[in-house]
Amino acid sequence: MLVSVTSNPDRSQPHGQPSARPESASAATKALSDRFIASAVEIWLGFGLAVATLLMVGAVAFWSTREFADTTRWVTHTYRVIDTLRDLRTASTRAEDQNWAAILAGASGDLVDHKQIMARFEKDLAQLQILVRDNPVEVKNLKALEPLMRARIALSADALAQARRNGQRAGVAYALAHGWVPLGAEIERRVREMAGIEHGLLDQRQSRESRTAQFSIRIIVYGSLAALLFVGFAAVFIERVLRRLRAATEMAQWSARQAEERGRELANQIQTVRRAEARFRNLIESATDTILTVNSAGEITYANPRTLNQLGYQPADLVGRKIEILVPEEIRATHPALRAKFFGNPVARLLAPELDIQAVRKDGTRFPVEVSLSPIESSGGIEALATIRDMTEYKKAGEYRAMLSAIVETSSYAIATLTPELTALTWNAGSEKVYGYAAHEMLGRRIDILSAPGRAAEAFAPSLEIRAAAVLQEFETQARRKDGAIIDVAVSIAPIRDQRGRLTAFSAISYDITERKRAEAELVARTKELARSNAELEQFAYVASHDLQEPLRMVASYLQLIAQRYAGRLDPDADEFINFAVEGARRMKQLINDLLNYSRAGRGPEPTTIDLEAALRRALDSLALAIEESHAEITSDPLPHVLGDENRLYEVFQNLIGNALKFRGADAPRIHVGAVCAGREWTISVADNGIGIGREYKNRIFAMFQRLHGRDEYPGTGIGLAICKRIIERFGGRIWVESEAGHGAVFRFTLGAGEVDDDAKPTDESRTSGYSAG
Amino acid sequence: MTQNLLTNLEPVDILLVEDNPGDVRLTIEVLRDGKVSNRLNVAPDGVEAMNYLRRRGGHSKARRPDLVLLDLNLPRKDGREVLAEIKTDPMLKRIPVVVLTTSSAEKDVVRSYDLQANCYITKPVDYAQFVNAVRQIQDFWLKLVKLPEE
């Protein structure tokens, strides 16, 4: 039974798949409804079985309960039989005992409650008789028992009567003589037998009672389980039905949606067609070009509104007229033949642009046009759809473009445009000159072929930044000409973008800088060489002056030793010769020292900001003696902070002021140190009233060991100004002299302004401080 | 125990490290005129000077000098090395070393003092000045200064 309900595996397969194709939808719906019916039967069957089972369980329970109650009653009955039998026996015994008690007590007095006891005996007997009515065996047994009991009671009463008459002994003897003891035994046997039967019945009935109880429990339990099972099955089927119901609903909804959509689509299509129609009409009506249709007879059948401002005709005026009214007079005659040629082979075409076609307005003026023709089918056969475009502006733009391209073409710069993939789009004559490739060789080729070996990655390829942003990129690189020569080029690449900002091309302008590069490299090499030889020279001067000192010292020292030790012992000539030699050695030592100073002046510390005032003070201190001797009057402007080195500039002042004191005229020297600022540069001047310098010596005086005067007149080696020049030039300044013989001299030099404070700034009033000789 | 050299009746020992025979002779001339009795030993190069100081190579009888006059530019081992060796040798480092050289280059001066020269003197070109310089070295180091005896 269960098997037939559950097994329908083929039915329970696909439910709830609304994605089934529409044409199978109704079939699927039918299958579904069939399944609903089958499922309903299953549910009813499930529930029916459950109800039937429950009813059966109820019936069995009812029956078994009754059976149980019945059995229980019988068990109780048996107990009552046993009890009553015991009561009966007790009552009879008590009656006997009373009589015996009286005998033993001397047989005097009356018997207490004898009647009551006997009534009790009778009552128990009657009850027992009723109770054992159903059992014939027991009825028979009771019937046998009753007289025995009565007989014994009677015997005991007789014995009592005997005892009263003849004494106690006679009573007892009477009882024994009349079968007291066997009678008692018989009663006992009969009672036991009856009780035995009843106990047997009791066992039987009790076991039946427990069997009945177990049976009904089993029936109730199993029956309930079965009912639950059937309800379960029913629930499973209900669930399945619900699922199918849901699937069916979804499919129904889906079908409804499909139908709705199809309806909407159709409506849309209709709308689209209407809109398209309107749009095409608008398109033609609002086109910037004149659009005409012309039939094979050359008559205009349609004209769009553009004709009014382009040709001067109302569209309605044109319809029905010959197309030739728009054609220039000179070809009006040949035009019908051309027209016939189109209708002979009606395919879309653009009239040859190089023909320089012109159209005639209503007022007779002409303008350049571009005409395209295409055949269209109409009710009156094939017609030509003519689109006439005004090319006036285009022609002008064309002329401008021609000018631009002429500039590009004639430029000696290499000007090219490149696609974003770096193939050449245009290639001017300049490019050919620079790279050796002609335009026809380069166009469409990647510019990689211009890359110099080892530079492939970088050369010409615009960097990522330039691709990403609209920036110009300029760089220098190397390229390989067609003939294999490697050239240096300066390249400037910029992106070209369309209106939407998309990269469409690159413009690349480049030119050959090989010659410039070579010159630059040569300059660098030469500068380096010069610096090296300068450094060598300085090293040489330094070392040489040191090593020269050694032999010089020997010469000088021993000459002096001779002069000291042998003075007066040689002849006068020898003394004089020795003096000359000593003097020469001394001078040479001076020269070497000067040379050493000069070489030092070209080296030393880098310029820093220093206080020029301090340098001047030190110089004046060191010259204090000379200043005093010459009674010189020295004044100065406040001196600025400048870029230099204090020790070196102290030397400069020492030399310049020392010279001013040395080359003084007849008057006491008057010296002024001035400072003038121009931009970031100071000009310092040292002016004196001395003997001056002839114009022709202006440059000579700054050369090494150049002297203008005899050694006896003015001592010195002539290195001072050379050292000054060297120091000033090392700090990036210039030094020169303004003088005329006999009118004093002004030495000026320039120095960069120091990077400081306000008090060093130039002031227009020249605060003059004096240093005068004591 | 220390002692002023002036009070010592023994002549003082001077080691002159000098390769130029002219300078050696000049120094001898000047010292001869001096008032302090002295013994002048001459080492013509740095190796010879170190042998003398360490009593090696035929100088086993050499006396420990009271003063070293050291030229910087020497053959074989130059004066800077000699100076460094003396001043790092525990046995020799207390001997006063006077650098007496032609060089007036700043870097030579600095380097010598870094190597713990006791003083640095540039040889004057003028004979009179040279005499004066040597005299002053003698007066200062051999008369005035107090030095440990050993």
Short mmCIF file of N, CA, C and O in Angstrom, two decimals, chain A residues 663-722:
data_model
loop_
_atom_site.label_atom_id
_atom_site.label_comp_id
_atom_site.label_asym_id
_atom_site.label_seq_id
_atom_site.Cartn_x
_atom_site.Cartn_y
_atom_site.Cartn_z
N PHE A 663 105.26 105.63 -5.11
CA PHE A 663 105.38 106.48 -6.30
C PHE A 663 104.77 107.86 -6.04
O PHE A 663 103.93 108.33 -6.80
N ARG A 664 105.12 108.47 -4.93
CA ARG A 664 104.55 109.76 -4.61
C ARG A 664 105.31 110.88 -5.34
O ARG A 664 106.46 110.71 -5.74
N GLY A 665 104.62 112.02 -5.47
CA GLY A 665 105.25 113.15 -6.15
C GLY A 665 105.96 114.02 -5.12
O GLY A 665 106.35 113.56 -4.05
N ALA A 666 106.04 115.30 -5.45
CA ALA A 666 106.73 116.24 -4.57
C ALA A 666 105.93 116.50 -3.31
O ALA A 666 106.46 116.64 -2.22
N ASP A 667 104.57 116.51 -3.45
CA ASP A 667 103.71 116.78 -2.29
C ASP A 667 103.57 115.54 -1.44
O ASP A 667 103.82 114.43 -1.88
N ALA A 668 103.08 115.78 -0.20
CA ALA A 668 102.76 114.63 0.67
C ALA A 668 101.61 113.85 0.01
O ALA A 668 100.70 114.46 -0.54
N PRO A 669 101.69 112.53 0.06
CA PRO A 669 100.66 111.74 -0.63
C PRO A 669 99.27 111.91 -0.01
O PRO A 669 99.10 111.93 1.20
N ARG A 670 98.24 112.03 -0.91
CA ARG A 670 96.83 112.02 -0.48
C ARG A 670 96.15 110.85 -1.21
O ARG A 670 96.13 110.81 -2.43
N ILE A 671 95.68 109.95 -0.40
CA ILE A 671 95.11 108.72 -0.99
C ILE A 671 93.66 108.57 -0.53
O ILE A 671 93.36 108.75 0.65
N HIS A 672 92.77 108.24 -1.52
CA HIS A 672 91.37 108.00 -1.14
C HIS A 672 90.90 106.63 -1.64
O HIS A 672 91.07 106.28 -2.80
N VAL A 673 90.28 105.87 -0.73
CA VAL A 673 89.72 104.55 -1.11
C VAL A 673 88.22 104.73 -1.23
O VAL A 673 87.55 105.08 -0.25
N GLY A 674 87.68 104.52 -2.45
CA GLY A 674 86.23 104.71 -2.68
C GLY A 674 85.53 103.42 -3.00
O GLY A 674 86.14 102.41 -3.35
N ALA A 675 84.18 103.47 -2.84
CA ALA A 675 83.37 102.28 -3.17
C ALA A 675 82.07 102.72 -3.81
O ALA A 675 81.36 103.56 -3.28
N VAL A 676 81.76 102.17 -5.00
CA VAL A 676 80.53 102.51 -5.71
C VAL A 676 79.83 101.21 -6.09
O VAL A 676 80.48 100.25 -6.52
N CYS A 677 78.50 101.22 -5.88
CA CYS A 677 77.78 99.98 -6.17
C CYS A 677 77.00 100.10 -7.47
O CYS A 677 76.38 101.13 -7.73
N ALA A 678 77.03 99.06 -8.27
CA ALA A 678 76.20 99.00 -9.48
C ALA A 678 75.62 97.60 -9.56
O ALA A 678 76.32 96.64 -9.87
N GLY A 679 74.35 97.51 -9.24
CA GLY A 679 73.70 96.18 -9.25
C GLY A 679 74.30 95.30 -8.18
O GLY A 679 74.34 95.68 -7.01
N ARG A 680 74.76 94.15 -8.61
CA ARG A 680 75.34 93.21 -7.65
C ARG A 680 76.86 93.36 -7.63
O ARG A 680 77.54 92.43 -7.22
N GLU A 681 77.36 94.46 -8.12
CA GLU A 681 78.82 94.59 -8.24
C GLU A 681 79.29 95.89 -7.60
O GLU A 681 78.66 96.93 -7.75
N TRP A 682 80.37 95.78 -6.84
CA TRP A 682 81.01 96.96 -6.27
C TRP A 682 82.25 97.31 -7.07
O TRP A 682 82.98 96.42 -7.49
N THR A 683 82.45 98.62 -7.25
CA THR A 683 83.72 99.06 -7.84
C THR A 683 84.48 99.81 -6.75
O THR A 683 83.98 100.79 -6.20
N ILE A 684 85.66 99.29 -6.43
CA ILE A 684 86.49 99.89 -5.38
C ILE A 684 87.62 100.66 -6.07
O ILE A 684 88.19 100.18 -7.06
N SER A 685 87.88 101.84 -5.56
CA SER A 685 88.95 102.64 -6.20
C SER A 685 89.99 103.07 -5.17
O SER A 685 89.65 103.30 -4.01
N VAL A 686 91.26 103.12 -5.62
CA VAL A 686 92.32 103.65 -4.79
C VAL A 686 92.97 104.80 -5.61
O VAL A 686 93.61 104.55 -6.63
N ALA A 687 92.71 106.03 -5.17
CA ALA A 687 93.18 107.20 -5.95
C ALA A 687 94.32 107.89 -5.20
O ALA A 687 94.26 108.04 -3.99
N ASP A 688 95.36 108.29 -5.97
CA ASP A 688 96.45 109.00 -5.30
C ASP A 688 96.83 110.25 -6.11
O ASP A 688 96.30 110.49 -7.19
N ASN A 689 97.71 111.03 -5.53
CA ASN A 689 98.17 112.24 -6.21
C ASN A 689 99.64 112.11 -6.59
O ASN A 689 100.38 113.07 -6.60
N GLY A 690 100.04 110.88 -6.88
CA GLY A 690 101.45 110.59 -7.14
C GLY A 690 101.90 110.91 -8.55
O GLY A 690 101.26 111.72 -9.26
N ILE A 691 102.93 110.19 -8.99
CA ILE A 691 103.57 110.54 -10.26
C ILE A 691 102.76 110.08 -11.47
O ILE A 691 102.99 110.51 -12.58
N GLY A 692 101.80 109.19 -11.25
CA GLY A 692 100.96 108.75 -12.37
C GLY A 692 101.67 107.79 -13.30
O GLY A 692 102.86 107.49 -13.14
N ILE A 693 100.94 107.31 -14.27
CA ILE A 693 101.48 106.32 -15.21
C ILE A 693 101.13 106.77 -16.62
O ILE A 693 99.99 107.16 -16.89
N GLY A 694 102.07 106.72 -17.49
CA GLY A 694 101.82 107.08 -18.87
C GLY A 694 100.82 106.13 -19.50
O GLY A 694 100.77 104.93 -19.19
N ARG A 695 99.93 106.69 -20.36
CA ARG A 695 98.85 105.90 -20.96
C ARG A 695 99.36 104.61 -21.60
O ARG A 695 98.72 103.57 -21.55
N GLU A 696 100.57 104.72 -22.22
CA GLU A 696 101.07 103.58 -22.96
C GLU A 696 101.45 102.39 -22.07
O GLU A 696 101.62 101.28 -22.54
N TYR A 697 101.55 102.63 -20.76
CA TYR A 697 101.98 101.55 -19.86
C TYR A 697 100.81 100.89 -19.12
O TYR A 697 101.01 100.00 -18.34
N LYS A 698 99.61 101.42 -19.41
CA LYS A 698 98.43 100.98 -18.67
C LYS A 698 98.29 99.48 -18.50
O LYS A 698 97.87 98.99 -17.47
N ASN A 699 98.60 98.77 -19.59
CA ASN A 699 98.44 97.32 -19.51
C ASN A 699 99.70 96.63 -19.04
O ASN A 699 99.64 95.62 -18.35
N ARG A 700 100.83 97.22 -19.41
CA ARG A 700 102.10 96.58 -19.06
C ARG A 700 102.28 96.43 -17.55
O ARG A 700 102.87 95.46 -17.09
N ILE A 701 101.77 97.40 -16.83
CA ILE A 701 102.07 97.39 -15.39
C ILE A 701 101.49 96.18 -14.67
O ILE A 701 101.93 95.81 -13.60
N PHE A 702 100.44 95.55 -15.26
CA PHE A 702 99.84 94.39 -14.58
C PHE A 702 100.54 93.08 -14.94
O PHE A 702 100.18 92.02 -14.45
N ALA A 703 101.55 93.16 -15.82
CA ALA A 703 102.27 91.94 -16.20
C ALA A 703 103.34 91.66 -15.15
O ALA A 703 103.78 92.54 -14.42
N MET A 704 103.76 90.39 -15.11
CA MET A 704 104.71 89.97 -14.08
C MET A 704 106.09 90.61 -14.30
O MET A 704 106.58 90.68 -15.42
N PHE A 705 106.70 91.04 -13.24
CA PHE A 705 108.07 91.58 -13.24
C PHE A 705 108.27 92.73 -14.22
O PHE A 705 109.31 92.88 -14.80
N GLN A 706 107.17 93.49 -14.46
CA GLN A 706 107.31 94.65 -15.34
C GLN A 706 107.56 95.87 -14.47
O GLN A 706 106.81 96.17 -13.56
N ARG A 707 108.62 96.54 -14.77
CA ARG A 707 108.95 97.74 -14.01
C ARG A 707 109.09 98.92 -14.96
O ARG A 707 109.52 98.78 -16.08
N LEU A 708 108.68 100.09 -14.49
CA LEU A 708 108.77 101.28 -15.34
C LEU A 708 109.93 102.16 -14.91
O LEU A 708 110.27 103.12 -15.56
N HIS A 709 110.49 101.81 -13.77
CA HIS A 709 111.53 102.69 -13.22
C HIS A 709 112.76 101.89 -12.87
O HIS A 709 112.69 100.68 -12.67
N GLY A 710 113.88 102.61 -12.79
CA GLY A 710 115.12 101.96 -12.39
C GLY A 710 115.05 101.48 -10.96
O GLY A 710 114.29 101.99 -10.15
N ARG A 711 115.85 100.43 -10.69
CA ARG A 711 115.80 99.84 -9.37
C ARG A 711 116.28 100.82 -8.29
O ARG A 711 115.84 100.78 -7.16
N ASP A 712 117.20 101.71 -8.69
CA ASP A 712 117.72 102.64 -7.70
C ASP A 712 116.67 103.68 -7.33
O ASP A 712 116.58 104.14 -6.21
N GLU A 713 115.85 104.06 -8.37
CA GLU A 713 114.81 105.06 -8.17
C GLU A 713 113.74 104.55 -7.22
O GLU A 713 113.42 105.15 -6.20
N TYR A 714 113.10 103.44 -7.64
CA TYR A 714 112.03 102.81 -6.86
C TYR A 714 112.32 101.32 -6.71
O TYR A 714 112.34 100.63 -7.73
N PRO A 715 112.59 100.84 -5.52
CA PRO A 715 112.89 99.40 -5.37
C PRO A 715 111.66 98.54 -5.63
O PRO A 715 110.54 99.05 -5.64
N GLY A 716 111.90 97.25 -5.85
CA GLY A 716 110.76 96.32 -6.08
C GLY A 716 111.00 95.45 -7.28
O GLY A 716 111.80 95.80 -8.16
N THR A 717 110.31 94.34 -7.33
CA THR A 717 110.50 93.39 -8.43
C THR A 717 109.46 93.58 -9.51
O THR A 717 109.55 93.01 -10.58
N GLY A 718 108.38 94.32 -9.21
CA GLY A 718 107.33 94.52 -10.21
C GLY A 718 106.33 93.39 -10.24
O GLY A 718 105.69 93.11 -11.24
N ILE A 719 106.16 92.73 -9.11
CA ILE A 719 105.21 91.63 -9.08
C ILE A 719 103.87 92.06 -8.46
O ILE A 719 102.84 91.44 -8.69
N GLY A 720 103.89 93.14 -7.69
CA GLY A 720 102.72 93.56 -6.89
C GLY A 720 101.43 93.63 -7.68
O GLY A 720 100.43 93.02 -7.32
N LEU A 721 101.43 94.40 -8.78
CA LEU A 721 100.19 94.57 -9.54
C LEU A 721 99.76 93.29 -10.23
O LEU A 721 98.56 93.01 -10.37
N ALA A 722 100.76 92.47 -10.62
CA ALA A 722 100.42 91.18 -11.24
C ALA A 722 99.66 90.32 -10.24
O ALA A 722 98.67 89.65 -10.57
#
